[in-house]
PDB file of C-alpha atoms in Angstrom:
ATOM      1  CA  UNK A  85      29.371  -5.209  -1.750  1.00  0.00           C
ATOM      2  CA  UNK A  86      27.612  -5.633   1.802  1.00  0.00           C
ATOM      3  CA  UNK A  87      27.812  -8.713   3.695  1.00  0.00           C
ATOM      4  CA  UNK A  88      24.449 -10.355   3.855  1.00  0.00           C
ATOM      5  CA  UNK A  89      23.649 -12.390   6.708  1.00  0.00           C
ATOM      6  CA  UNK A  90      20.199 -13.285   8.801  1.00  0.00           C
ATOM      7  CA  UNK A  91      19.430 -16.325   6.038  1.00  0.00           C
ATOM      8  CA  UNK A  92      21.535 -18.210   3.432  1.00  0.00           C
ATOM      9  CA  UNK A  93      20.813 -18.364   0.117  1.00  0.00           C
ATOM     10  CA  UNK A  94      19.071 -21.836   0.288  1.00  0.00           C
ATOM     11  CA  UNK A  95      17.058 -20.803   3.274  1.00  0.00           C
ATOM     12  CA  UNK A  96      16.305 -17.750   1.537  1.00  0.00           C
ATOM     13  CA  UNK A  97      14.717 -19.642  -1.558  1.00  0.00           C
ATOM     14  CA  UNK A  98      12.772 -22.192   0.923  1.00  0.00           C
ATOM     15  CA  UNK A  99      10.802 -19.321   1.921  1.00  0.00           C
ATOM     16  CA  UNK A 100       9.033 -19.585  -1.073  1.00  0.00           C
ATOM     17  CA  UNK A 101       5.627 -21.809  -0.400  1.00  0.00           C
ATOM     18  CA  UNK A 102       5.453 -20.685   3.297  1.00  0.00           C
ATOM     19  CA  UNK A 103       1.770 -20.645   3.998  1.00  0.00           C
ATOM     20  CA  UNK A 104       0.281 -18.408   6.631  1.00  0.00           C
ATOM     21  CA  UNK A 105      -2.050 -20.027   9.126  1.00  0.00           C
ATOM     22  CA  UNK A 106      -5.107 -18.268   7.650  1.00  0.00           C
ATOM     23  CA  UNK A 107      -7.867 -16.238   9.260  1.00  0.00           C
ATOM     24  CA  UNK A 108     -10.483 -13.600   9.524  1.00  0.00           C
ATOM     25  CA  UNK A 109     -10.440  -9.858  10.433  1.00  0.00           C
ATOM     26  CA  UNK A 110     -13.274  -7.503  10.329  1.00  0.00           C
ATOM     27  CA  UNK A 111     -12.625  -3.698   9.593  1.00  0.00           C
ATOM     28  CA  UNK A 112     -14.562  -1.810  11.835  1.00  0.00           C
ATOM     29  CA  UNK A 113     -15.706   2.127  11.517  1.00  0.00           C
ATOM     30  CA  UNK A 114     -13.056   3.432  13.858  1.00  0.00           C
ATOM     31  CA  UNK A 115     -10.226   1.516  12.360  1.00  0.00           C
ATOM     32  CA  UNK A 116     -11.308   2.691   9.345  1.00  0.00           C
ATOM     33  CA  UNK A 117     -12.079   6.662  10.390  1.00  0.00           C
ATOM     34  CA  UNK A 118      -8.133   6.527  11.938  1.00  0.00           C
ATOM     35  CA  UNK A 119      -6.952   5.177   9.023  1.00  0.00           C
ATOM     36  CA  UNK A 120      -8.362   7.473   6.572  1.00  0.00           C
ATOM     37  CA  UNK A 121      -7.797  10.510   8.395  1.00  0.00           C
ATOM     38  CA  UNK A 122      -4.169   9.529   8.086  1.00  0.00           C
ATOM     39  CA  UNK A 123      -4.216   9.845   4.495  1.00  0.00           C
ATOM     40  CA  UNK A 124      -5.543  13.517   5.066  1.00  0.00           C
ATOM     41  CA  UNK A 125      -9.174  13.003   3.495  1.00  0.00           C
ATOM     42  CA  UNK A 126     -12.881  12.968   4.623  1.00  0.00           C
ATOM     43  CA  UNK A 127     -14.372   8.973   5.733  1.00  0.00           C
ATOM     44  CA  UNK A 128     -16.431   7.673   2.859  1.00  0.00           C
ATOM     45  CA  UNK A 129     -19.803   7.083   2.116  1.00  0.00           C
ATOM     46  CA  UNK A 130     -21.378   4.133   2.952  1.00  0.00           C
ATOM     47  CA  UNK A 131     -19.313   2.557   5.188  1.00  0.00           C
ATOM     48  CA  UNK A 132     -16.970   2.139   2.535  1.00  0.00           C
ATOM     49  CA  UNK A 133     -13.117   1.496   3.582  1.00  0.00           C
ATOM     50  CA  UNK A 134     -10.100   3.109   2.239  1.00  0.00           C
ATOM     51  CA  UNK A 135      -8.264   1.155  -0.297  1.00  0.00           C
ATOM     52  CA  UNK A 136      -5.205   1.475   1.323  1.00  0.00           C
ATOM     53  CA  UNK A 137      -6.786  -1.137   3.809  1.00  0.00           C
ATOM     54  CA  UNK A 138      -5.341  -3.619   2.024  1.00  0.00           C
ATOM     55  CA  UNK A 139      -1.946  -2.951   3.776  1.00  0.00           C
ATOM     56  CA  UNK A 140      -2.497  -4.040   7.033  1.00  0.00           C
ATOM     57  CA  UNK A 141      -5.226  -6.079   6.946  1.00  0.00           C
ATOM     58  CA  UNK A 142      -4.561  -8.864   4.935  1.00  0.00           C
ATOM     59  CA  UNK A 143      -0.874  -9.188   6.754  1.00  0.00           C
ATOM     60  CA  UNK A 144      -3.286  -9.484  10.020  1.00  0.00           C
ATOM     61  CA  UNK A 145      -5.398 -11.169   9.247  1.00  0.00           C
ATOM     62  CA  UNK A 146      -3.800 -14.164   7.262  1.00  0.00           C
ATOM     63  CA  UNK A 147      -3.144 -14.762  10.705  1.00  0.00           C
ATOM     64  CA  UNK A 148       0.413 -13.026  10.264  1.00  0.00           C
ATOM     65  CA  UNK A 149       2.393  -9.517  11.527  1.00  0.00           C
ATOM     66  CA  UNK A 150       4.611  -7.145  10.477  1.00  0.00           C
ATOM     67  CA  UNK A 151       7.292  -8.215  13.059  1.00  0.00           C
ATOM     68  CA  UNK A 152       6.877 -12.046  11.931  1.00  0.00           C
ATOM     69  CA  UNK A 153       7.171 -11.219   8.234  1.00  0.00           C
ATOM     70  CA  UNK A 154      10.630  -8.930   9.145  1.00  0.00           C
ATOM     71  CA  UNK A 155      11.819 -12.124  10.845  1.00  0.00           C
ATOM     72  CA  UNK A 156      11.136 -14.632   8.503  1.00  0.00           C
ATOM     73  CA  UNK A 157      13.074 -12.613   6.053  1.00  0.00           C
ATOM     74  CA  UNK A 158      16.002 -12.988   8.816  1.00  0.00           C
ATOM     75  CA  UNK A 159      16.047  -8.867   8.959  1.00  0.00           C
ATOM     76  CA  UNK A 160      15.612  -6.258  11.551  1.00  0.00           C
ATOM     77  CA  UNK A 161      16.476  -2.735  12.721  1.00  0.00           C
ATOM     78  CA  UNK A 162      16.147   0.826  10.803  1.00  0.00           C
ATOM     79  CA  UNK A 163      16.719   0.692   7.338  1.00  0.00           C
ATOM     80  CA  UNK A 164      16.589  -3.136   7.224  1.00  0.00           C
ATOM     81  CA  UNK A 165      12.939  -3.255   4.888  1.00  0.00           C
ATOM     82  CA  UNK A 166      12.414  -1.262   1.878  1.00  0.00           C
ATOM     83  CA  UNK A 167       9.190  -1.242   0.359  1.00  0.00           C
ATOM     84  CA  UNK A 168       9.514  -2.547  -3.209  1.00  0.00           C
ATOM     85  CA  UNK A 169       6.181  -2.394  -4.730  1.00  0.00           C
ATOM     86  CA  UNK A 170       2.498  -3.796  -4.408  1.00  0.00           C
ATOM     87  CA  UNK A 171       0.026  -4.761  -6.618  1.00  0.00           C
ATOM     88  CA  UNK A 172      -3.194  -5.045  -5.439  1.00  0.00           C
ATOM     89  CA  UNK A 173      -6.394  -5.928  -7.388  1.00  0.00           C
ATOM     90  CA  UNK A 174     -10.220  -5.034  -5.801  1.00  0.00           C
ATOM     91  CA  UNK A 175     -13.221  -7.696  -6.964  1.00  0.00           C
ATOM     92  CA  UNK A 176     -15.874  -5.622  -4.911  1.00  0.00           C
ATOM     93  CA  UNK A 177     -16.028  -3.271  -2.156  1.00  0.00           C
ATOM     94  CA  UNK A 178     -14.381  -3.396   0.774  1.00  0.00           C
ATOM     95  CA  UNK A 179     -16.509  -2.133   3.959  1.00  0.00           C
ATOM     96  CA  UNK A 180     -16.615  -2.216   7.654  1.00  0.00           C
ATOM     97  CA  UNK A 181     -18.371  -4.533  10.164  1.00  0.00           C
ATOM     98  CA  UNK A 182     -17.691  -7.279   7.380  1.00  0.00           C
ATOM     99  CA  UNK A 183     -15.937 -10.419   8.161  1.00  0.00           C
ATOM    100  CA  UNK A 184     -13.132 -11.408   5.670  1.00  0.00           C
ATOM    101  CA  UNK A 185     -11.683 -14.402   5.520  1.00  0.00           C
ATOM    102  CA  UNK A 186      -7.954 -14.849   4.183  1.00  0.00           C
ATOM    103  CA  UNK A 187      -5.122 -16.872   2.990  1.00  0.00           C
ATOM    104  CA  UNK A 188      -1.942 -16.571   1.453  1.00  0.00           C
ATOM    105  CA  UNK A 189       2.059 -17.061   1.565  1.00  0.00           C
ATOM    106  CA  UNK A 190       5.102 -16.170   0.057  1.00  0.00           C
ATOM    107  CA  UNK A 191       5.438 -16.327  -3.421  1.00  0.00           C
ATOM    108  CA  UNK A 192       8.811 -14.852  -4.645  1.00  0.00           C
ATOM    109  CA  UNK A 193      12.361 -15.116  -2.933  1.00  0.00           C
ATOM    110  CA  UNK A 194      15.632 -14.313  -4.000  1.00  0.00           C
ATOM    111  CA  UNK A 195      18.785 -12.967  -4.275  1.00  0.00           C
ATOM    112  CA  UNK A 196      20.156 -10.032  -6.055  1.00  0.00           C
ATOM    113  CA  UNK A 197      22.833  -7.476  -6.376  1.00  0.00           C
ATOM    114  CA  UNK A 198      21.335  -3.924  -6.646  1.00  0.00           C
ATOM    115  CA  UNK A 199      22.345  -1.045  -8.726  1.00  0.00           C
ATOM    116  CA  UNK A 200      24.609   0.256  -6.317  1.00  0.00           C
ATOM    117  CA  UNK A 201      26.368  -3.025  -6.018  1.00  0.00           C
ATOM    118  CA  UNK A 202      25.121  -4.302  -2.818  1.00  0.00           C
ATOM    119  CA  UNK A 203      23.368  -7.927  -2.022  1.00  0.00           C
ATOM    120  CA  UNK A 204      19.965  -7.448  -1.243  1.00  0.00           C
ATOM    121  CA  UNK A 205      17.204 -10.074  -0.462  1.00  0.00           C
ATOM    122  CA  UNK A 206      13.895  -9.664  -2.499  1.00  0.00           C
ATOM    123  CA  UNK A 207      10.530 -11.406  -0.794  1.00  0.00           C
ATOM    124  CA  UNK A 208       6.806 -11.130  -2.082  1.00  0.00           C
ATOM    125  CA  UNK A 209       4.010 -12.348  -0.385  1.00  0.00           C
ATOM    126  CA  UNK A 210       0.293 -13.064  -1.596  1.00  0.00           C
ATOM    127  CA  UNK A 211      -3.071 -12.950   0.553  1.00  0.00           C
ATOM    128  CA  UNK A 212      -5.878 -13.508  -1.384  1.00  0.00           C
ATOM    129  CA  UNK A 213      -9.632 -11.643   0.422  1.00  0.00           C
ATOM    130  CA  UNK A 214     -12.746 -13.635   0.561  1.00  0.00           C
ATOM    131  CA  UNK A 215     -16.069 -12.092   1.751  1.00  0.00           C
ATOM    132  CA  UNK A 216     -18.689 -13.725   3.553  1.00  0.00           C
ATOM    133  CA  UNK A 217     -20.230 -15.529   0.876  1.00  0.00           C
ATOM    134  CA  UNK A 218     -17.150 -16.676  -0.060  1.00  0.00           C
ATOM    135  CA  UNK A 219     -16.531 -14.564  -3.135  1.00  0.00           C
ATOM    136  CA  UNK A 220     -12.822 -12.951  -4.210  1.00  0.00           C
ATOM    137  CA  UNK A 221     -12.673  -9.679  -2.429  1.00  0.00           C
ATOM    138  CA  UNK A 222      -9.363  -8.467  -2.818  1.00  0.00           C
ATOM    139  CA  UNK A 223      -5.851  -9.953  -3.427  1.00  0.00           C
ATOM    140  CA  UNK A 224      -2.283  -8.323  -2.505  1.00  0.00           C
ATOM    141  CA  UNK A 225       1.231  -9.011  -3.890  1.00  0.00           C
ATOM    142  CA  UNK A 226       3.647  -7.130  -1.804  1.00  0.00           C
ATOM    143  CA  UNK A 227       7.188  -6.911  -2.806  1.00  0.00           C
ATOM    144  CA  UNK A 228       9.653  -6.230  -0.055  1.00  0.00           C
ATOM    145  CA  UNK A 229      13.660  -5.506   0.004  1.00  0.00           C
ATOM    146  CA  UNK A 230      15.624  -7.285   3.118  1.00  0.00           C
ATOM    147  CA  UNK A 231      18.814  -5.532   3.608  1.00  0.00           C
ATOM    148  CA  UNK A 232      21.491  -6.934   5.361  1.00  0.00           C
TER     149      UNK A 232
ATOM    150  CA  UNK B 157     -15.644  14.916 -12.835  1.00  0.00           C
ATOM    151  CA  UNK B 158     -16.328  14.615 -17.133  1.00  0.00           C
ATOM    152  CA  UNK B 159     -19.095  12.156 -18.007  1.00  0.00           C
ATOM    153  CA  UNK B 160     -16.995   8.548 -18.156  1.00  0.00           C
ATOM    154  CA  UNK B 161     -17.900   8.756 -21.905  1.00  0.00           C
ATOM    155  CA  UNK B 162     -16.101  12.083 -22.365  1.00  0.00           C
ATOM    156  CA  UNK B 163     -12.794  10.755 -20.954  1.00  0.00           C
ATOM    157  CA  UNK B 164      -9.632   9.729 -22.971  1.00  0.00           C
ATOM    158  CA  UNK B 165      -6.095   8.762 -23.702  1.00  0.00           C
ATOM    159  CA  UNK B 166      -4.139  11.121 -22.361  1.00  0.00           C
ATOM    160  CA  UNK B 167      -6.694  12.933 -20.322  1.00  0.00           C
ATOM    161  CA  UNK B 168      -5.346  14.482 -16.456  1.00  0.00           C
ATOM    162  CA  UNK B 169      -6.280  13.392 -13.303  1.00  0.00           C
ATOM    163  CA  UNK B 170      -6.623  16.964 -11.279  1.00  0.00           C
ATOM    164  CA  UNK B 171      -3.796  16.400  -8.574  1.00  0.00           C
ATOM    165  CA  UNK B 172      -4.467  16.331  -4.752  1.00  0.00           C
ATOM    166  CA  UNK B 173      -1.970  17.864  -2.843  1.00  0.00           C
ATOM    167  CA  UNK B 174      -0.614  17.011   0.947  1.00  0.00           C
ATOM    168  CA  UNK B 175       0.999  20.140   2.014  1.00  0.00           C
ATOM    169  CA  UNK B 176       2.365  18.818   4.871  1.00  0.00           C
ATOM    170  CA  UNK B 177       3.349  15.248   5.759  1.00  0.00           C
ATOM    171  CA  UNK B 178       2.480  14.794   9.381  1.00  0.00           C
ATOM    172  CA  UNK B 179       4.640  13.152  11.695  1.00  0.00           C
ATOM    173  CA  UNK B 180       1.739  12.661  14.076  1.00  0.00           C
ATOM    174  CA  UNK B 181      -0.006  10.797  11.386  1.00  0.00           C
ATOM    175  CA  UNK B 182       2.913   8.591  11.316  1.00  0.00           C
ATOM    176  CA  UNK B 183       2.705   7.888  14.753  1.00  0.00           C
ATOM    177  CA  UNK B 184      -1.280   6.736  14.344  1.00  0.00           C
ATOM    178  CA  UNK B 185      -1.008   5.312  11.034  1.00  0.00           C
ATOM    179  CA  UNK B 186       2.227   2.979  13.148  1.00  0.00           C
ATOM    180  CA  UNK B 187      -0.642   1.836  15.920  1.00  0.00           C
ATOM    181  CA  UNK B 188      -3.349   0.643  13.428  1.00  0.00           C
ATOM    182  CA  UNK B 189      -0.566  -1.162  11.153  1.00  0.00           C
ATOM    183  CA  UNK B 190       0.917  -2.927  14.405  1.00  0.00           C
ATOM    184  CA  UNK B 191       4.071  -1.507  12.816  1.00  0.00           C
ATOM    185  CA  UNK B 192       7.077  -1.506  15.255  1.00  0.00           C
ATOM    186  CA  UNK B 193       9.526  -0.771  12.593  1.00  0.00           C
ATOM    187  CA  UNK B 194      11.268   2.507  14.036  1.00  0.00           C
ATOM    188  CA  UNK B 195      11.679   4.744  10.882  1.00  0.00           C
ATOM    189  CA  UNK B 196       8.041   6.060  11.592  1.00  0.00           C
ATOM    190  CA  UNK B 197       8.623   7.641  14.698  1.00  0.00           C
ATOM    191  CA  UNK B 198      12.236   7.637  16.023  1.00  0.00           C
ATOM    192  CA  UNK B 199      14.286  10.496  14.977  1.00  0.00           C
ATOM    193  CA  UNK B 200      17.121   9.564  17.126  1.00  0.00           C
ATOM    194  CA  UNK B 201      17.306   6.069  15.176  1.00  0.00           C
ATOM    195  CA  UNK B 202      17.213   7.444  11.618  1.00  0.00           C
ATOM    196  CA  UNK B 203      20.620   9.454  12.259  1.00  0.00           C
ATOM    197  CA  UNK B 204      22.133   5.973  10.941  1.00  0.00           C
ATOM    198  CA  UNK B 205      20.350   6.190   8.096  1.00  0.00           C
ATOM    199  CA  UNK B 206      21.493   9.647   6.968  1.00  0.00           C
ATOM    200  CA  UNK B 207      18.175  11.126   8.361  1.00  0.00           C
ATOM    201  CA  UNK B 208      19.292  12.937  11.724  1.00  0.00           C
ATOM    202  CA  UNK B 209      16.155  14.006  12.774  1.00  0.00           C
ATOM    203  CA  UNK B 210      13.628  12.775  10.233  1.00  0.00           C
ATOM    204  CA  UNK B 211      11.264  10.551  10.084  1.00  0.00           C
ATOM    205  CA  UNK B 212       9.689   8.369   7.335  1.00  0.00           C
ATOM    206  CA  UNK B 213       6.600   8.271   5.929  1.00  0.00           C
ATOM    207  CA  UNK B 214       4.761   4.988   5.948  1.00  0.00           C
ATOM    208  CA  UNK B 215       4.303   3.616   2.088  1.00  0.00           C
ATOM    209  CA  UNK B 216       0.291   3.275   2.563  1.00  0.00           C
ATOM    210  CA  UNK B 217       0.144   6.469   3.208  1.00  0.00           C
ATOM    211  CA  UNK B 218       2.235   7.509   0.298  1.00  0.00           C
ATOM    212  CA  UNK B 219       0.187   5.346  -2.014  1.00  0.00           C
ATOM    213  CA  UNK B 220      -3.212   6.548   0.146  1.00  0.00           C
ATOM    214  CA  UNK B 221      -2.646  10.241  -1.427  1.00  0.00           C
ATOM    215  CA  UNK B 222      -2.227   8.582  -4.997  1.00  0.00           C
ATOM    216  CA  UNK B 223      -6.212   6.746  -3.888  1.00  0.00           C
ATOM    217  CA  UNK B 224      -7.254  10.320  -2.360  1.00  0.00           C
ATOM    218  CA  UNK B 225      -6.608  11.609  -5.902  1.00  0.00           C
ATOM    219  CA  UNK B 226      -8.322   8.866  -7.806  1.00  0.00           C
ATOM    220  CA  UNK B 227     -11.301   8.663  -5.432  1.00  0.00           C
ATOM    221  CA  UNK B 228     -11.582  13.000  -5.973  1.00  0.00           C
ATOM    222  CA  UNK B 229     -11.892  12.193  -9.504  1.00  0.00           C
ATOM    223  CA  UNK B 230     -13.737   9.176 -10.197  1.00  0.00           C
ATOM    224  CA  UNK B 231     -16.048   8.216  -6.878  1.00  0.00           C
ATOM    225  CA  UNK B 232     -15.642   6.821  -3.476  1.00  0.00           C
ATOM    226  CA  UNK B 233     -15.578   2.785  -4.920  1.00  0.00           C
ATOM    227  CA  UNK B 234     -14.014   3.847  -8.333  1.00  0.00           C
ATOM    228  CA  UNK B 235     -10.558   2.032  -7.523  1.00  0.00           C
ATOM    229  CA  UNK B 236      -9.746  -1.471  -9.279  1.00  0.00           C
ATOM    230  CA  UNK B 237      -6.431  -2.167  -8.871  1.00  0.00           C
ATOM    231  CA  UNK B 238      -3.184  -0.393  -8.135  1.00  0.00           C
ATOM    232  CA  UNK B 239      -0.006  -1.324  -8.965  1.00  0.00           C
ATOM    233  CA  UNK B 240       3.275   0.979  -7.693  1.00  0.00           C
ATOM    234  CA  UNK B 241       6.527   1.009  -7.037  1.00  0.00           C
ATOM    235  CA  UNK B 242       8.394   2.719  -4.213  1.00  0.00           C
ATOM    236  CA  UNK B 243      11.842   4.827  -5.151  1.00  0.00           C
ATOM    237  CA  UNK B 244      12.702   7.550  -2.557  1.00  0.00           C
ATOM    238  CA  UNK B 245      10.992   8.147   0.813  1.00  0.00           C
ATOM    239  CA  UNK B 246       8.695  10.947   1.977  1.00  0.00           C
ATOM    240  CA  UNK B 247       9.702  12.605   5.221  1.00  0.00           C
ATOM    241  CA  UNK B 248       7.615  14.129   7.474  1.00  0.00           C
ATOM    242  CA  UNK B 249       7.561  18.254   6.400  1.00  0.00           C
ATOM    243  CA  UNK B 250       7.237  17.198   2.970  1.00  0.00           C
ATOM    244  CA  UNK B 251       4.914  18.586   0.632  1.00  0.00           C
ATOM    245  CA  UNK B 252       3.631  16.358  -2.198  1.00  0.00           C
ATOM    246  CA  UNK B 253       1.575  15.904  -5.100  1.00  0.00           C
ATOM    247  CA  UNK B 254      -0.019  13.384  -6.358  1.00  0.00           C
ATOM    248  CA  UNK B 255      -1.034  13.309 -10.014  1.00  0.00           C
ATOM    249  CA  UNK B 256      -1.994  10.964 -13.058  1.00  0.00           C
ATOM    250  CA  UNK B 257      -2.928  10.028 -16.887  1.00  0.00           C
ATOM    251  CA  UNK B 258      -5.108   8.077 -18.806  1.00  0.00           C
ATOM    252  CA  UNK B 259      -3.573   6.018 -20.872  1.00  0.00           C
ATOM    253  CA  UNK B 260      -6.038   3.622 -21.986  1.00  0.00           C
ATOM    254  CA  UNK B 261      -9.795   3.018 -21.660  1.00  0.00           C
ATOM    255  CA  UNK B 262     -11.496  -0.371 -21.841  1.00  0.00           C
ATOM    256  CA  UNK B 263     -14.749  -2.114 -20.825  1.00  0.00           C
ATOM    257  CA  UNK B 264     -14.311  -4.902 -18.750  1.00  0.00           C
ATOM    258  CA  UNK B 265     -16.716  -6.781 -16.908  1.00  0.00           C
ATOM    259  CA  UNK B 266     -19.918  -4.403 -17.633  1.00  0.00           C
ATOM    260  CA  UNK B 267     -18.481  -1.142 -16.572  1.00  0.00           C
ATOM    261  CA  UNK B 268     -15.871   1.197 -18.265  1.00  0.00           C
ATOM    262  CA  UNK B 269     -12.438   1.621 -16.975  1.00  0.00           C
ATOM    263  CA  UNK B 270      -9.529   3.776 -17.539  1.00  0.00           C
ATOM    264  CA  UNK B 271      -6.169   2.283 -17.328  1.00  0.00           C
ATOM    265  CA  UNK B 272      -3.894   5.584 -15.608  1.00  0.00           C
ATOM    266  CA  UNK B 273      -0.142   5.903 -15.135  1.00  0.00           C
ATOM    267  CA  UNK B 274      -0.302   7.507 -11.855  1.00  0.00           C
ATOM    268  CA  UNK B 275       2.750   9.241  -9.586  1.00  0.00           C
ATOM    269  CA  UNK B 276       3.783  11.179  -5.952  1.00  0.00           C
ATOM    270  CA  UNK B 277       5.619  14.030  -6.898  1.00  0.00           C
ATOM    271  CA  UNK B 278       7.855  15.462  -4.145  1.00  0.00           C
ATOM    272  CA  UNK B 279       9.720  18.697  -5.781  1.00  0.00           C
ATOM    273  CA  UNK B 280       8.875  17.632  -8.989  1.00  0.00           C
ATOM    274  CA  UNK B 281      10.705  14.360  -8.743  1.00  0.00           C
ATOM    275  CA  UNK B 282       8.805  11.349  -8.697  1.00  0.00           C
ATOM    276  CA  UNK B 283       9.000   9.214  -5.373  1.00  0.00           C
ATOM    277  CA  UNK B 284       6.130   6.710  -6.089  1.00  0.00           C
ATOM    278  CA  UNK B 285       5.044   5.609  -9.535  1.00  0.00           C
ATOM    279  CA  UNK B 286       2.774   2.979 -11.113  1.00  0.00           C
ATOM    280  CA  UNK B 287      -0.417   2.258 -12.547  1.00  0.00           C
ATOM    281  CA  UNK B 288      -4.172   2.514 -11.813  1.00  0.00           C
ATOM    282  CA  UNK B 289      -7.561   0.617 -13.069  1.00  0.00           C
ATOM    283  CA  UNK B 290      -9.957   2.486 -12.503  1.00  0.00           C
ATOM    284  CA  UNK B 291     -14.025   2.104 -12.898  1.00  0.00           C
ATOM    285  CA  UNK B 292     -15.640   5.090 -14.386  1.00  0.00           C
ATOM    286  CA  UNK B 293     -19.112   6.021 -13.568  1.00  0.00           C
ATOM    287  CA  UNK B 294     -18.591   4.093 -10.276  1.00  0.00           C
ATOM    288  CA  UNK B 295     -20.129   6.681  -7.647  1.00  0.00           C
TER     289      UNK B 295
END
């Protein structure tokens, strides 16, 4: 079994109810041309965006990063993050040049010995899409694995 | 695509294919996430991690060929939610296959959806699994 370190297990579970400061982001066209290029397909119609938008965007703009989540969850370095799942849930279409506001925080942290028999830290976080007339857009569960 | 009427239980999504997992695609997909994590793009680093020389592919993208296939089959705004889980990673070189089922249709809010188990297949071994709502007719 691996030590784990970075966070005990109390700070670990009084993760859970961390709010992010909130925000807005806009997609724009060339964000959105990169991005689906990456994925190996053709932009789509109608200045519709990928769906797989709703990786990066709400994390940004909740008002949040990548590198602050990995340090919240007390983890760094190759091999520290696994991605455990995501379930995300579209109200409406998601285009460009629109300005969504967000909010969301973590909703799940704990502790857990994997199959293997290591300790491994489980976090989930929730941002919650709102367009400009302050409907649901989109919401996001993401389910990470901190490895110590 | 069928008419949404004419699709079933059991019915297959046609797969998409990515022949070849680019690592320069890593490398752009890393700027527009603001991703500094290191798998994506240092070789050198993942020699710790039992991949001398590899790198890994980011999970949007692994999940954006799963949406690539759905969006082939069912229109551009067709996708409702998605709901996967991650097992191994995809390495730049690879050549996978994304590929799905209906399992269950439904109409929910005014519009017909199919409920699809859908998967990554990476030499015939699933690396990402889950499920997909999907709105049929929705071009």
């Amino acid at each position: 079994m691996g030590d784990v370190i970075g966070l005990s297990e109390a700070q670990l579970h009084a993760l859970v109810g961390h709010r992010f400061s909130g925000g807005r982001y806009r997609i724009e066209h060339w964000e959105n041309w990169l991005l689906t290029d990456c994925t190996g397909r053709e932009p789509l119609p109608d200045r519709l965006v990928h769906p797989i938008v709703l990786f990066h965007v709400p994390i940004l703009g909740v008002g949040t990063s990548i590198t602050e989540l990995f340090a919240l969850g007390g983890v760094a370095g190759a091999g520290s993050v696994g991605l455990e799942g995501y379930d995300w849930e579209y109200f409406g279409p998601l285009v460009e040049d629109v300005e969504y506001r967000m909010e969301g925080g973590i909703v799940a942290a704990n502790r857990v010995t994997d199959e293997t028999g290591r300790v491994v830290d489980k976090m989930a976080f929730e941002i919650t899409l709102f367009d400009e007339t302050d409907r649901m857009a989109a919401r996001i569960t993401n389910r990470w694995v901190l490895r110590r | 695509m069928n008419e949404p009427a004419d699709i079933g239980p059991g019915d297959e999504i046609p797969t998409w294919t990515m022949p070849f997992v680019d690592p320069a695609r890593m490398r752009t997909m890393a700027a527009i996430l603001r991703d500094p994590y290191p798998v994506h793009w240092d070789r050198d680093g993942n020699a710790a991690l039992g991949l001398p020389g590899r790198v890994i592919n980011q999970g949007p993208l692994n999940l954006g060929y799963i949406v690539n296939m759905l969006l082939a089959w069912a229109g551009p705004s067709c996708v409702r939610r998605l709901t996967v889980s991650f097992g191994r990673p995809v390495l730049d070189g690879d050549h996978v296959t994304a590929g799905g089922r209906v399992t269950s249709i439904a109409d929910i809010d005014g519009e017909r959806r199919a409920t699809c188990d859908v998967w990554l297949d990476r030499d015939g071994e699933h690396v990402v699994t889950g499920t997909a709502v999907v709105a049929l007719g929705a071009r």
